[in-house]
């Protein structure tokens, strides 16, 4: 009898899709099926990569290049038209809605869908614009990934920083934000996507941690603060993460301080968790207020962004250099929208609004130089 194989579709075989796909192929027997945006893009992948997915692990001795064959690729034109069991979304945040569109008829209440993306705001998008009917919406999960991967000029994906990934079941309503520990046990025992991602060998090599939503959310806000600093500032300055290590403290402090003031209001149940659930064994012990402080986060953002991922070119800098749209609306722009949603004074999000405008200006300048030339060389 052949061993059961879990099928996992990956929507977005870019830096994050690739780093996940390679390790799934290395350490599990899953059928990994990338979903490309078009037949043309699928053909380009097959022609350029010989139907293999590859990544260079530059944080390892000798920077080994790992390549694995892809058994099946699909796109909207060639899709099997069968219900999707497990779907990973590793597109950029602003690409999510358009990328999901062709596959919505095949996503149902039995589908597991995990978002592996930076930033915040996609959950609201899925709730309010995509899966509006509670009867056929999928099981939703979030992955907060801190690995650093960039694609070099030769088109090779480089895994620059190993830093693991946290996953949790997402709540479809805010009332379900705080989860009991039993939810984690039940998903580990019964959910095919969680079982695959938590297979011991894969989980160890990829640094997977499975937790309740509130535990993951504290990690997601932690990572959000990393991205709110590293991504736009490296894009604006056009620098590699580690270059600014000795001088980035003041700007990181300004960004983080403002973010935390707004996030504490928007995620009150999380910041008041210890008072309400502390000592109750049905819930995990957690004190976010010890971690998400301005002083601690300035040092942690610098450590993760400029030490662990020193050699990485942030995903936003890469987008800006390659003239692609940037995710600023789901990072610093999300803080500005949150302040407005909370009816706060516009000055309460001035730092993030300025960072959002500067990052957008940098992208516009890069695009202008492509068309009009670089005036600095005149
Ligand atoms: N890179 C990094 O170091 C890290 C990135 N992240 C986050 O992970 C997420 C993904 O980032 P990253 O992997 O860097 O992004 P990439 O741009 O490398 O990958 C995005 C992929 O999605 C594909 N895509 C876009 N639209 C569609 C579509 N309609 N159908 C199918 N595929 C589509 C793109 O394909 P195409 O080539 O056709 O456009 C591309 O391969 C982002 O939120 C990012 O912030 C988090 C941690 C670290
Ligand atoms: C961790 C970090 C900051 C690595 O650069 C990242 O998340 C990104 O580039 O998007």
PDB file of N, CA, C and O in Angstrom, residues 185-215:
ATOM      1  N   UNK A 185      -3.671  21.365  20.220  1.00  0.00           N
ATOM      2  CA  UNK A 185      -3.596  19.894  20.264  1.00  0.00           C
ATOM      3  C   UNK A 185      -4.502  19.283  19.202  1.00  0.00           C
ATOM      4  O   UNK A 185      -4.120  18.357  18.474  1.00  0.00           O
ATOM      5  N   UNK A 186      -5.701  19.846  19.062  1.00  0.00           N
ATOM      6  CA  UNK A 186      -6.665  19.289  18.098  1.00  0.00           C
ATOM      7  C   UNK A 186      -6.155  19.441  16.668  1.00  0.00           C
ATOM      8  O   UNK A 186      -6.208  18.512  15.867  1.00  0.00           O
ATOM      9  N   UNK A 187      -5.598  20.612  16.341  1.00  0.00           N
ATOM     10  CA  UNK A 187      -5.083  20.810  14.972  1.00  0.00           C
ATOM     11  C   UNK A 187      -3.879  19.914  14.698  1.00  0.00           C
ATOM     12  O   UNK A 187      -3.710  19.377  13.611  1.00  0.00           O
ATOM     13  N   UNK A 188      -3.025  19.743  15.711  1.00  0.00           N
ATOM     14  CA  UNK A 188      -1.835  18.894  15.526  1.00  0.00           C
ATOM     15  C   UNK A 188      -2.249  17.450  15.272  1.00  0.00           C
ATOM     16  O   UNK A 188      -1.605  16.710  14.539  1.00  0.00           O
ATOM     17  N   UNK A 189      -3.385  17.054  15.841  1.00  0.00           N
ATOM     18  CA  UNK A 189      -3.859  15.661  15.689  1.00  0.00           C
ATOM     19  C   UNK A 189      -4.706  15.480  14.436  1.00  0.00           C
ATOM     20  O   UNK A 189      -4.659  14.419  13.797  1.00  0.00           O
ATOM     21  N   UNK A 190      -5.437  16.499  14.026  1.00  0.00           N
ATOM     22  CA  UNK A 190      -6.450  16.293  12.990  1.00  0.00           C
ATOM     23  C   UNK A 190      -6.285  17.096  11.710  1.00  0.00           C
ATOM     24  O   UNK A 190      -6.866  16.754  10.686  1.00  0.00           O
ATOM     25  N   UNK A 191      -5.526  18.193  11.731  1.00  0.00           N
ATOM     26  CA  UNK A 191      -5.489  19.052  10.545  1.00  0.00           C
ATOM     27  C   UNK A 191      -4.309  18.674   9.648  1.00  0.00           C
ATOM     28  O   UNK A 191      -3.162  18.688  10.086  1.00  0.00           O
ATOM     29  N   UNK A 192      -4.614  18.365   8.371  1.00  0.00           N
ATOM     30  CA  UNK A 192      -3.555  17.839   7.482  1.00  0.00           C
ATOM     31  C   UNK A 192      -2.439  18.855   7.244  1.00  0.00           C
ATOM     32  O   UNK A 192      -1.264  18.486   7.143  1.00  0.00           O
ATOM     33  N   UNK A 193      -2.777  20.128   7.165  1.00  0.00           N
ATOM     34  CA  UNK A 193      -1.725  21.127   6.911  1.00  0.00           C
ATOM     35  C   UNK A 193      -0.817  21.259   8.132  1.00  0.00           C
ATOM     36  O   UNK A 193       0.413  21.230   8.003  1.00  0.00           O
ATOM     37  N   UNK A 194      -1.414  21.330   9.309  1.00  0.00           N
ATOM     38  CA  UNK A 194      -0.609  21.468  10.531  1.00  0.00           C
ATOM     39  C   UNK A 194       0.244  20.217  10.718  1.00  0.00           C
ATOM     40  O   UNK A 194       1.440  20.300  11.034  1.00  0.00           O
ATOM     41  N   UNK A 195      -0.345  19.050  10.450  1.00  0.00           N
ATOM     42  CA  UNK A 195       0.434  17.805  10.614  1.00  0.00           C
ATOM     43  C   UNK A 195       1.637  17.794   9.679  1.00  0.00           C
ATOM     44  O   UNK A 195       2.741  17.417  10.078  1.00  0.00           O
ATOM     45  N   UNK A 196       1.432  18.272   8.437  1.00  0.00           N
ATOM     46  CA  UNK A 196       2.555  18.301   7.487  1.00  0.00           C
ATOM     47  C   UNK A 196       3.629  19.279   7.964  1.00  0.00           C
ATOM     48  O   UNK A 196       4.808  18.958   8.018  1.00  0.00           O
ATOM     49  N   UNK A 197       3.231  20.499   8.291  1.00  0.00           N
ATOM     50  CA  UNK A 197       4.214  21.523   8.663  1.00  0.00           C
ATOM     51  C   UNK A 197       4.901  21.222   9.986  1.00  0.00           C
ATOM     52  O   UNK A 197       5.976  21.765  10.258  1.00  0.00           O
ATOM     53  N   UNK A 198       4.286  20.353  10.775  1.00  0.00           N
ATOM     54  CA  UNK A 198       4.886  20.022  12.070  1.00  0.00           C
ATOM     55  C   UNK A 198       5.505  18.627  12.070  1.00  0.00           C
ATOM     56  O   UNK A 198       5.848  18.084  13.122  1.00  0.00           O
ATOM     57  N   UNK A 199       5.660  18.031  10.879  1.00  0.00           N
ATOM     58  CA  UNK A 199       6.383  16.749  10.803  1.00  0.00           C
ATOM     59  C   UNK A 199       7.771  16.984  11.400  1.00  0.00           C
ATOM     60  O   UNK A 199       8.457  17.938  11.003  1.00  0.00           O
ATOM     61  N   UNK A 200       8.222  16.147  12.334  1.00  0.00           N
ATOM     62  CA  UNK A 200       9.417  16.442  13.141  1.00  0.00           C
ATOM     63  C   UNK A 200      10.655  16.871  12.349  1.00  0.00           C
ATOM     64  O   UNK A 200      11.245  17.894  12.636  1.00  0.00           O
ATOM     65  N   UNK A 201      11.006  16.135  11.314  1.00  0.00           N
ATOM     66  CA  UNK A 201      12.247  16.478  10.602  1.00  0.00           C
ATOM     67  C   UNK A 201      12.117  17.833   9.907  1.00  0.00           C
ATOM     68  O   UNK A 201      12.987  18.691  10.014  1.00  0.00           O
ATOM     69  N   UNK A 202      10.981  18.026   9.236  1.00  0.00           N
ATOM     70  CA  UNK A 202      10.763  19.302   8.534  1.00  0.00           C
ATOM     71  C   UNK A 202      10.709  20.448   9.545  1.00  0.00           C
ATOM     72  O   UNK A 202      11.345  21.475   9.396  1.00  0.00           O
ATOM     73  N   UNK A 203       9.927  20.227  10.616  1.00  0.00           N
ATOM     74  CA  UNK A 203       9.724  21.304  11.607  1.00  0.00           C
ATOM     75  C   UNK A 203      11.048  21.725  12.230  1.00  0.00           C
ATOM     76  O   UNK A 203      11.314  22.906  12.422  1.00  0.00           O
ATOM     77  N   UNK A 204      11.918  20.737  12.484  1.00  0.00           N
ATOM     78  CA  UNK A 204      13.222  21.060  13.098  1.00  0.00           C
ATOM     79  C   UNK A 204      14.086  21.870  12.137  1.00  0.00           C
ATOM     80  O   UNK A 204      14.642  22.900  12.471  1.00  0.00           O
ATOM     81  N   UNK A 205      14.149  21.391  10.890  1.00  0.00           N
ATOM     82  CA  UNK A 205      15.018  22.060   9.898  1.00  0.00           C
ATOM     83  C   UNK A 205      14.502  23.435   9.510  1.00  0.00           C
ATOM     84  O   UNK A 205      15.269  24.327   9.208  1.00  0.00           O
ATOM     85  N   UNK A 206      13.187  23.605   9.532  1.00  0.00           N
ATOM     86  CA  UNK A 206      12.624  24.888   9.091  1.00  0.00           C
ATOM     87  C   UNK A 206      12.384  25.827  10.263  1.00  0.00           C
ATOM     88  O   UNK A 206      12.097  26.992  10.089  1.00  0.00           O
ATOM     89  N   UNK A 207      12.490  25.281  11.486  1.00  0.00           N
ATOM     90  CA  UNK A 207      12.290  26.119  12.682  1.00  0.00           C
ATOM     91  C   UNK A 207      10.825  26.440  12.915  1.00  0.00           C
ATOM     92  O   UNK A 207      10.450  27.551  13.262  1.00  0.00           O
ATOM     93  N   UNK A 208       9.955  25.424  12.725  1.00  0.00           N
ATOM     94  CA  UNK A 208       8.502  25.634  12.842  1.00  0.00           C
ATOM     95  C   UNK A 208       8.067  25.615  14.303  1.00  0.00           C
ATOM     96  O   UNK A 208       8.494  24.770  15.080  1.00  0.00           O
ATOM     97  N   UNK A 209       7.210  26.577  14.694  1.00  0.00           N
ATOM     98  CA  UNK A 209       6.602  26.581  16.032  1.00  0.00           C
ATOM     99  C   UNK A 209       5.093  26.738  15.858  1.00  0.00           C
ATOM    100  O   UNK A 209       4.645  27.665  15.190  1.00  0.00           O
ATOM    101  N   UNK A 210       4.311  25.826  16.463  1.00  0.00           N
ATOM    102  CA  UNK A 210       2.854  25.849  16.332  1.00  0.00           C
ATOM    103  C   UNK A 210       2.266  26.289  17.673  1.00  0.00           C
ATOM    104  O   UNK A 210       2.644  25.758  18.718  1.00  0.00           O
ATOM    105  N   UNK A 211       1.382  27.306  17.642  1.00  0.00           N
ATOM    106  CA  UNK A 211       0.874  27.839  18.928  1.00  0.00           C
ATOM    107  C   UNK A 211      -0.549  28.347  18.781  1.00  0.00           C
ATOM    108  O   UNK A 211      -1.151  28.271  17.701  1.00  0.00           O
ATOM    109  N   UNK A 212      -1.068  28.906  19.867  1.00  0.00           N
ATOM    110  CA  UNK A 212      -2.390  29.552  19.810  1.00  0.00           C
ATOM    111  C   UNK A 212      -2.252  30.861  19.034  1.00  0.00           C
ATOM    112  O   UNK A 212      -1.149  31.374  18.828  1.00  0.00           O
ATOM    113  N   UNK A 213      -3.387  31.412  18.642  1.00  0.00           N
ATOM    114  CA  UNK A 213      -3.368  32.657  17.874  1.00  0.00           C
ATOM    115  C   UNK A 213      -2.729  33.778  18.690  1.00  0.00           C
ATOM    116  O   UNK A 213      -1.897  34.526  18.181  1.00  0.00           O
ATOM    117  N   UNK A 214      -3.083  33.862  19.978  1.00  0.00           N
ATOM    118  CA  UNK A 214      -2.547  34.973  20.776  1.00  0.00           C
ATOM    119  C   UNK A 214      -1.027  34.877  20.911  1.00  0.00           C
ATOM    120  O   UNK A 214      -0.313  35.868  20.882  1.00  0.00           O
ATOM    121  N   UNK A 215      -0.511  33.649  21.003  1.00  0.00           N
ATOM    122  CA  UNK A 215       0.961  33.501  21.058  1.00  0.00           C
ATOM    123  C   UNK A 215       1.573  33.876  19.707  1.00  0.00           C
ATOM    124  O   UNK A 215       2.581  34.568  19.629  1.00  0.00           O
TER     125      UNK A 215
END
